[in-house]
Tab-separated table of C-alpha atoms and ligand atoms in Angstrom:
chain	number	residue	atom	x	y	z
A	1	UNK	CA	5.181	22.548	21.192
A	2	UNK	CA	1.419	23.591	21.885
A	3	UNK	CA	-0.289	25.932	24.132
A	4	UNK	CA	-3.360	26.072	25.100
A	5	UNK	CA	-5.490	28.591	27.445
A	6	UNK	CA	-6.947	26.668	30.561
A	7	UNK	CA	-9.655	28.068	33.142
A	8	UNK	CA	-10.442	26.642	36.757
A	9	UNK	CA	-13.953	28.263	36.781
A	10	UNK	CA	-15.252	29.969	40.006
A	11	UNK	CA	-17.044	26.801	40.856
A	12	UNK	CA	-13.406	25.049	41.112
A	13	UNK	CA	-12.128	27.430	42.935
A	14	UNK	CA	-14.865	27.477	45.597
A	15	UNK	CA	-14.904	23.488	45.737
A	16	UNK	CA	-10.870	23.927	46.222
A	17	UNK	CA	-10.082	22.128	43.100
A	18	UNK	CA	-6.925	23.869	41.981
A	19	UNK	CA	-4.753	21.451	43.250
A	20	UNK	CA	-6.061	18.603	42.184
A	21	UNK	CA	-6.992	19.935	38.490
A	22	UNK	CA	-3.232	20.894	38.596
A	23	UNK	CA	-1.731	17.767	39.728
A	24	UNK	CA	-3.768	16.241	37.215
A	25	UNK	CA	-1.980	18.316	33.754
A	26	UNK	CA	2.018	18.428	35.955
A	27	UNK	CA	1.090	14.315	35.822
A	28	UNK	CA	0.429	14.286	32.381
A	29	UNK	CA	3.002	16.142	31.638
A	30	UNK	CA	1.777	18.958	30.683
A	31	UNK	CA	3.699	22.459	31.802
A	32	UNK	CA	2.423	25.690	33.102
A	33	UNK	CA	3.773	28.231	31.212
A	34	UNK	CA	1.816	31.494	32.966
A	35	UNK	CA	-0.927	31.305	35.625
A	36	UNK	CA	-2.725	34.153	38.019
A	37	UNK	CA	-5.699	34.063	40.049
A	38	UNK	CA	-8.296	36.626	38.827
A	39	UNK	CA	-12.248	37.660	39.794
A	40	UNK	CA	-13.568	38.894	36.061
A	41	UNK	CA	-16.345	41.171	35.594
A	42	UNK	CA	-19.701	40.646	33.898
A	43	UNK	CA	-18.384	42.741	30.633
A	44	UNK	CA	-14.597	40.847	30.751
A	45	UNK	CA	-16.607	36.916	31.252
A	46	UNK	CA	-18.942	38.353	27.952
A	47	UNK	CA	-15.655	39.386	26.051
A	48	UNK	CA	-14.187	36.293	26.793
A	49	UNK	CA	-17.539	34.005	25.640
A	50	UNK	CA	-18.459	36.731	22.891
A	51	UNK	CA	-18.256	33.417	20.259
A	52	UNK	CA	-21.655	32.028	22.602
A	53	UNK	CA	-23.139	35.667	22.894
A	54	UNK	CA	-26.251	34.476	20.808
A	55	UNK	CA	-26.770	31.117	22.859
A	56	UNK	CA	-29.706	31.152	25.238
A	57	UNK	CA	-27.208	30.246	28.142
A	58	UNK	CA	-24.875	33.013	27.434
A	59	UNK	CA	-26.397	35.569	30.436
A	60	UNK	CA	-26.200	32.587	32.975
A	61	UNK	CA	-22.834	31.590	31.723
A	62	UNK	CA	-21.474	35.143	32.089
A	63	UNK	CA	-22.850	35.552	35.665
A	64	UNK	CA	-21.334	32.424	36.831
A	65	UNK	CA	-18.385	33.353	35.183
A	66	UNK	CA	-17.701	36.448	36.748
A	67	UNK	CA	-19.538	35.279	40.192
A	68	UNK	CA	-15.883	34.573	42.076
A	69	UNK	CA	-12.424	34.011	41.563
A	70	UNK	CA	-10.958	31.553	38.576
A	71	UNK	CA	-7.744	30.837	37.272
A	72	UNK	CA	-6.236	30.904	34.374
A	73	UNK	CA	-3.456	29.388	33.057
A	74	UNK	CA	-1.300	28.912	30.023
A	75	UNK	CA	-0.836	24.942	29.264
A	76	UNK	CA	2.137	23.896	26.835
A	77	UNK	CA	3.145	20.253	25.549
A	78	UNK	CA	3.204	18.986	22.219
A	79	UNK	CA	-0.810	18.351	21.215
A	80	UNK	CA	-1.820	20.110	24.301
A	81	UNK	CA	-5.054	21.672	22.890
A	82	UNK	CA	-5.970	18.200	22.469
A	83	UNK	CA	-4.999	16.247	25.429
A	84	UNK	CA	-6.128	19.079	28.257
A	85	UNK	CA	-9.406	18.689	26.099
A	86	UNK	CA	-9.246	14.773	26.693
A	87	UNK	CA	-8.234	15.348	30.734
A	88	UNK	CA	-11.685	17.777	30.816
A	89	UNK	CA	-14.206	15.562	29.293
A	90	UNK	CA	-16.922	16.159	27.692
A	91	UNK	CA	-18.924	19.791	28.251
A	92	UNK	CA	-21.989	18.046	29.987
A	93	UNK	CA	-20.329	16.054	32.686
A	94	UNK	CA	-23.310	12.742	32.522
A	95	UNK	CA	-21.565	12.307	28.763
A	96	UNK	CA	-18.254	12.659	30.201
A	97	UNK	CA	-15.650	10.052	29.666
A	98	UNK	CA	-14.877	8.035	33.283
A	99	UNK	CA	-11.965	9.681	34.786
A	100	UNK	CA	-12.096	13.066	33.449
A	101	UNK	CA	-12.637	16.523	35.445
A	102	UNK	CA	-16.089	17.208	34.148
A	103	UNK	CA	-17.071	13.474	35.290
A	104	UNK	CA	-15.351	13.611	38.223
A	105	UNK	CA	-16.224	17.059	39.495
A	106	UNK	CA	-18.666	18.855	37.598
A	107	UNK	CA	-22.268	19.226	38.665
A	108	UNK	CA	-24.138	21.167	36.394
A	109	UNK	CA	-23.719	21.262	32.095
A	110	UNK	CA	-22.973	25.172	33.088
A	111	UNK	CA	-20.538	24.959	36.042
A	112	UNK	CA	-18.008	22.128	35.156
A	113	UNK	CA	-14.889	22.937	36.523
A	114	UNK	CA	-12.595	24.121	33.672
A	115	UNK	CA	-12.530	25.425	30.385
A	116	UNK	CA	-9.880	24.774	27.821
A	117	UNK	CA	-9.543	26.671	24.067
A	118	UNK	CA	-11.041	24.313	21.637
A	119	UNK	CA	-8.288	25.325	18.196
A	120	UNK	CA	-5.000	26.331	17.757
A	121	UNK	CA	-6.782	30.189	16.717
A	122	UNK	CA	-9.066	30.566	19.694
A	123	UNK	CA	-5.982	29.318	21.610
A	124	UNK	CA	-3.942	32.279	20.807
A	125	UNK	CA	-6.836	34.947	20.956
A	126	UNK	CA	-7.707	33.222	24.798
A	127	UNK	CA	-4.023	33.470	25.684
A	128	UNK	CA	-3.517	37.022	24.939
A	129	UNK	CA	-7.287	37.614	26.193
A	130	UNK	CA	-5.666	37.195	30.140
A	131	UNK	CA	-1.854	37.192	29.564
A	132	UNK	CA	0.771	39.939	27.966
A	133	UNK	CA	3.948	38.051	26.284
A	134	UNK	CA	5.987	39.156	29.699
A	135	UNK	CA	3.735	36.705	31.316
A	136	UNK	CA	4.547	33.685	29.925
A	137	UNK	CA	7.525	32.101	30.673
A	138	UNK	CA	9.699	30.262	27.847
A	139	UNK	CA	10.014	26.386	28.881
B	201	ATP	P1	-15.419	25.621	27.469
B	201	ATP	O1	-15.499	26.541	26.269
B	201	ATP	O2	-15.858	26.295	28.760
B	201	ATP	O3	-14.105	24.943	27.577
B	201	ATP	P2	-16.744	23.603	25.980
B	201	ATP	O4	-15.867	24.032	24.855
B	201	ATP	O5	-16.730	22.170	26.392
B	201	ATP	O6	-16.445	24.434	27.281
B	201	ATP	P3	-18.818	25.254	24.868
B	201	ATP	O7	-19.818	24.721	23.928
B	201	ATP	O8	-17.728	26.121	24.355
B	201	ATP	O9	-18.238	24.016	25.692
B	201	ATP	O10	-19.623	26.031	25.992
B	201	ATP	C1	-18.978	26.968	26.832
B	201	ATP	C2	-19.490	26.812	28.245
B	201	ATP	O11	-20.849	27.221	28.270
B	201	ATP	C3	-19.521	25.371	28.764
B	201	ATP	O12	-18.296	24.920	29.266
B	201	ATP	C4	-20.555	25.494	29.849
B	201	ATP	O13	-19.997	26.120	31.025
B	201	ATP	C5	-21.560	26.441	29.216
B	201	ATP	N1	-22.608	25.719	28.490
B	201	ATP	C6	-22.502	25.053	27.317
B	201	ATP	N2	-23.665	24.510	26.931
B	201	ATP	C7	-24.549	24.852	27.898
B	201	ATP	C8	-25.949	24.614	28.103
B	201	ATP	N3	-26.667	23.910	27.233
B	201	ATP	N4	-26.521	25.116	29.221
B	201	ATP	C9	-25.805	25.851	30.116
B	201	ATP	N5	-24.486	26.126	29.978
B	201	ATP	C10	-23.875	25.631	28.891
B	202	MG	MG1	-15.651	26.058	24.265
């Protein structure tokens, strides 16, 4: 078994996307082992991006970041980093596969919908980034 750390960014949120973005990992079978609704601040969203500090975007992305509520959520399923990166598509959403998040919801390279860790090391620094090991249930 995998985990991975998963993100509905504020711009899910607002479009009331949870659901859907949710329905879409439970039908893949994918389990939630820890989720929580939280607003970051400016310094937590650069903490959490600090690999993309030196990319011109990184201001912008931190703003929007921290501009509402996301949530975040720990995935689990065997290959999980994987497949939740196969269910998001592609980062700019006009090169996203059809079917995926980004393609279906995303609207802007910078706001698309969800974020998931990329390796099975940024995976477990993301996960203990927004969780404590009380937090995450055992499946
Ligand atoms: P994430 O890390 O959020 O899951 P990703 O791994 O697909 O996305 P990264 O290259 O890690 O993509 O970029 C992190 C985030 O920075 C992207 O999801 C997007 O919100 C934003 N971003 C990436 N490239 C650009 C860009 N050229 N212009 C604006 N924002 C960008
Ligand atoms: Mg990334």
């Amino acid at each position: 078994m995998e985990r991975t750390l998963s993100i509905i960014k504020p711009d899910g949120v607002a479009k009331g996307l949870t659901g859907e973005v949710i329905r879409r990992f439970e039908s893949d079978n994918i389990k939630i082992a820890a989720i929580k609704m939280i607003h970051m601040t400016k310094v937590q969203a650069q903490g959490f991006y600090d690999v993309h500090k030196e990319r011109p975007f990184f201001d912008s992305l931190t703003d929007f970041m921290s501009s509402g509520p996301a949530v975040v959520m720990v995935l689990e399923a065997e290959n999980v980093i994987a497949k939740n990166r196969e269910l998001m598509g592609a980062t700019n959403y006009k090169e996203a596969a059809e079917g995926t998040i980004r393609k279906d919801f995303a609207t802007d390279i910078e706001k698309n919908v969800v974020h998931g860790s990329d390796s099975p090391e940024t995976a477990a620094s993301e996960i203990s980034y927004f969780f404590n090991q009380l937090e995450i249930i055992s499946l």
